[in-house]
Coordinates of C-alpha atoms in Angstrom, one line a residue:
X1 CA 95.3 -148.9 -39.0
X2 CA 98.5 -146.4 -38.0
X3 CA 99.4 -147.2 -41.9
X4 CA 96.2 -145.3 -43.0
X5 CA 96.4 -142.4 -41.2
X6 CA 98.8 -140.4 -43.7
X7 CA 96.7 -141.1 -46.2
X8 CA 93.4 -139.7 -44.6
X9 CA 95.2 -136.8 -43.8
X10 CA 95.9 -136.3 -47.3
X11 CA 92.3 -137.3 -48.4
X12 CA 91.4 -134.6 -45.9
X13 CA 93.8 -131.9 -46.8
X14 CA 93.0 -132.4 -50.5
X15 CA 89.1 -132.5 -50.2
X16 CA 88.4 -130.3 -47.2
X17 CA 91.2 -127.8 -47.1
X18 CA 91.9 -126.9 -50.3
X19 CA 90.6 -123.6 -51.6
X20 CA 87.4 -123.1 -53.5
X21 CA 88.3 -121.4 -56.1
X22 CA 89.7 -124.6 -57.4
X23 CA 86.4 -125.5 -58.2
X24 CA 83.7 -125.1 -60.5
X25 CA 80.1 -123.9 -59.2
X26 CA 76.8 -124.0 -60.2
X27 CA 73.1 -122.7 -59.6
X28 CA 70.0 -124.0 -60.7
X29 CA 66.0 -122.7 -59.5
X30 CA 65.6 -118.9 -58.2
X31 CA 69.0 -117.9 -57.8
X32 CA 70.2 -119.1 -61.1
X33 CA 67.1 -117.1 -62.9
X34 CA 68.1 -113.8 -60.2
X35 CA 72.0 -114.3 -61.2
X36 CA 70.7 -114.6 -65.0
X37 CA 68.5 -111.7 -64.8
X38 CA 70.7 -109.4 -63.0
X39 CA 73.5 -109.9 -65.1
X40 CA 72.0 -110.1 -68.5
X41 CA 70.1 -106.8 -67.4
X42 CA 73.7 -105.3 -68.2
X43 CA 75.1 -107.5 -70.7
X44 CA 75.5 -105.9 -74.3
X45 CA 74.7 -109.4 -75.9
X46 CA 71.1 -110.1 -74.0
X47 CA 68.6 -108.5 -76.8
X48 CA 66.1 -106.0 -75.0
X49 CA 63.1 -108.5 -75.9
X50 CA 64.9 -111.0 -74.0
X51 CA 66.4 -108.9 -70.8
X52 CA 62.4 -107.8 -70.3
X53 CA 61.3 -111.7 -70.3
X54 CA 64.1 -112.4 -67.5
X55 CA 63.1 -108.9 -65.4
X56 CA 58.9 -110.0 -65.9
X57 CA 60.6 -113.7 -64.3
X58 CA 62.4 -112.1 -61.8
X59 CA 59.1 -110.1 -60.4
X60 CA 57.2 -112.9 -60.4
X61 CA 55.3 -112.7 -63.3
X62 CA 55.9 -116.5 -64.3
X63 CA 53.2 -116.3 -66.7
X64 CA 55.1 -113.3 -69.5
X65 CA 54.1 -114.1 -72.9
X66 CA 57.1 -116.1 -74.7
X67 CA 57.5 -117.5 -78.4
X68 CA 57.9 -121.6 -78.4
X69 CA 60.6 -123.0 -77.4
X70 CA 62.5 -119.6 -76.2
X71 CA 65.8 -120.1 -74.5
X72 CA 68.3 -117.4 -73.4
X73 CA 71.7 -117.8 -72.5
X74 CA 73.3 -115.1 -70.2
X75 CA 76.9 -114.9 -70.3
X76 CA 79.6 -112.8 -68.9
X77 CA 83.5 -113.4 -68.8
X78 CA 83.8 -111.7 -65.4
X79 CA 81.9 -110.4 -62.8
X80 CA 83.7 -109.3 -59.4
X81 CA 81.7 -107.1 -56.6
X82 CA 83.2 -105.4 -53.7
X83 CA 81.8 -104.4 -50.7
X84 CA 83.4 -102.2 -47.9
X85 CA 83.7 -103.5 -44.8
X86 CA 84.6 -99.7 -43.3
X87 CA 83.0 -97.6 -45.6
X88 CA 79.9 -99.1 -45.0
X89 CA 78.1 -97.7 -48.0
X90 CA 80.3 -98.9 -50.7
X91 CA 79.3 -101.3 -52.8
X92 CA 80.5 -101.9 -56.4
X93 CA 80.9 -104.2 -59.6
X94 CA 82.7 -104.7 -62.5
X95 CA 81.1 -107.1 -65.2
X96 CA 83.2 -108.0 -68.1
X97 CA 81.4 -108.8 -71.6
X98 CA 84.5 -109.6 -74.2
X99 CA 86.2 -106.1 -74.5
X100 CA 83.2 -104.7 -72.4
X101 CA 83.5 -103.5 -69.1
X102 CA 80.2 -102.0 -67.5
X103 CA 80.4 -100.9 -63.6
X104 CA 77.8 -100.7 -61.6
X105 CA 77.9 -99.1 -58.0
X106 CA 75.3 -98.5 -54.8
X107 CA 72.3 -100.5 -55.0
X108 CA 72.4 -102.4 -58.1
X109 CA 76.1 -103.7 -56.9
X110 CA 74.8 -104.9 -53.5
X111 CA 71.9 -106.9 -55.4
X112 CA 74.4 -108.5 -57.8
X113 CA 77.1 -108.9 -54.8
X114 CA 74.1 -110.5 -53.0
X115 CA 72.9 -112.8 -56.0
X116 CA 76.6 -114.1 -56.3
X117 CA 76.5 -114.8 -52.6
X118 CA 73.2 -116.7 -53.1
X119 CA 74.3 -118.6 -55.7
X120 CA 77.2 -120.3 -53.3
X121 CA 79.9 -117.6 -54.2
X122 CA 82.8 -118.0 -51.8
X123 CA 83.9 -114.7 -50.7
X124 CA 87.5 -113.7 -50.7
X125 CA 88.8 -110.7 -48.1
X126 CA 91.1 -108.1 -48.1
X127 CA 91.8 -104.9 -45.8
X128 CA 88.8 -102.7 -45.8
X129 CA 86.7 -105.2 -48.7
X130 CA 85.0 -107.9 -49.6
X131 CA 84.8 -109.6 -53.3
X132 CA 82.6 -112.1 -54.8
X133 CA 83.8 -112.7 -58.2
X134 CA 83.5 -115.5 -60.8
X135 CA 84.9 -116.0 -64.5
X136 CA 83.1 -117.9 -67.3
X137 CA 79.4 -116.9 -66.3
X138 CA 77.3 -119.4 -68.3
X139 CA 73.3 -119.1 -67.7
X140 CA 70.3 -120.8 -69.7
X141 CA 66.7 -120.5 -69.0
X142 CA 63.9 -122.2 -70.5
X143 CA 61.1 -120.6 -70.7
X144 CA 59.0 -123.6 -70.9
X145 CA 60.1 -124.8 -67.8
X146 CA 60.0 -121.5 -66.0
X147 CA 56.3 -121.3 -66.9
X148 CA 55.6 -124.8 -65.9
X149 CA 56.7 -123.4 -62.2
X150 CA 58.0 -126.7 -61.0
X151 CA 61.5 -125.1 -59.6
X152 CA 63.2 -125.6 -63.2
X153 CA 64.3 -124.0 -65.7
X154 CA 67.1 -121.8 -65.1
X155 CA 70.7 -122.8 -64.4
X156 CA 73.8 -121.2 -64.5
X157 CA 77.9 -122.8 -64.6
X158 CA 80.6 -120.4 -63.2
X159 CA 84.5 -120.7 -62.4
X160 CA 85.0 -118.9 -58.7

């Protein structure tokens, strides 16, 4: 038994303590189709037809007219919100589309910053704020599934 012990305690130390930015995350249901929605509301590369599909989703409206067999992928390089934890009323994000930066500040950061929590983002701290931030944004919906309303249908693939 004693000749086990240094290898749980590197099992441990490897699976338990490690940091979790190490690993890869992903969202399927509701949050995935809030993340999607939220983000692709901003992304250059969402067409408008498509951004007003995932916003009708998003506000419940699970029936919105689609074309057959519709699928839209979301994706960002970078998103990374910030949140004061003195200046209570700061909130703010940065999401990055290829050379594209678009910022977004006050409410519409705190939803995003709360979607990314939601969606099992592990915050990171520093003095004075907060950041939720992931690379490699990949979403897909499909709208067949979302209208079906069995809990499917959306999932999105990020790197913390």
């Amino acid at each position: 038994m004693a000749s086990r012990k240094p290898f749980l305690a590197l099992a441990f130390s490897l699976c338990c303590l490690s940091p979790q930015s190490a690993v890869a995350g992903n969202a399927t249901g509701s949050a995935a189709l809030a993340l999607a929605a939220i983000a692709g509301e901003s992304s250059p590369f969402v067409p408008l037809q498509d951004k007003r599909l995932l916003a009708a989703w998003l506000n419940g409206a699970a029936d919105a007219p689609y074309s057959k067999g519709k699928r839209i992928a979301v994706k960002a390089d970078a998103i990374d919100c910030r949140a004061s934890n003195v200046d209570i009323t700061s909130h703010a994000c940065t999401l990055t589309f290829g050379p594209r930066k678009i910022e977004l500040s006050g409410r519409k950061a705190h939803e995003l910053y709360a979607t990314l929590i939601e969606n099992g983002v592990a915050a990171d701290g520093a003095a004075g704020s907060i950041h939720e931030a992931v690379t490699g944004l990949d979403c897909e919906i499909d709208a067949a599934e979302v209208a079906a309303k069995a809990g499917g249908g959306a999932r999105c693939a990020y790197k913390p």
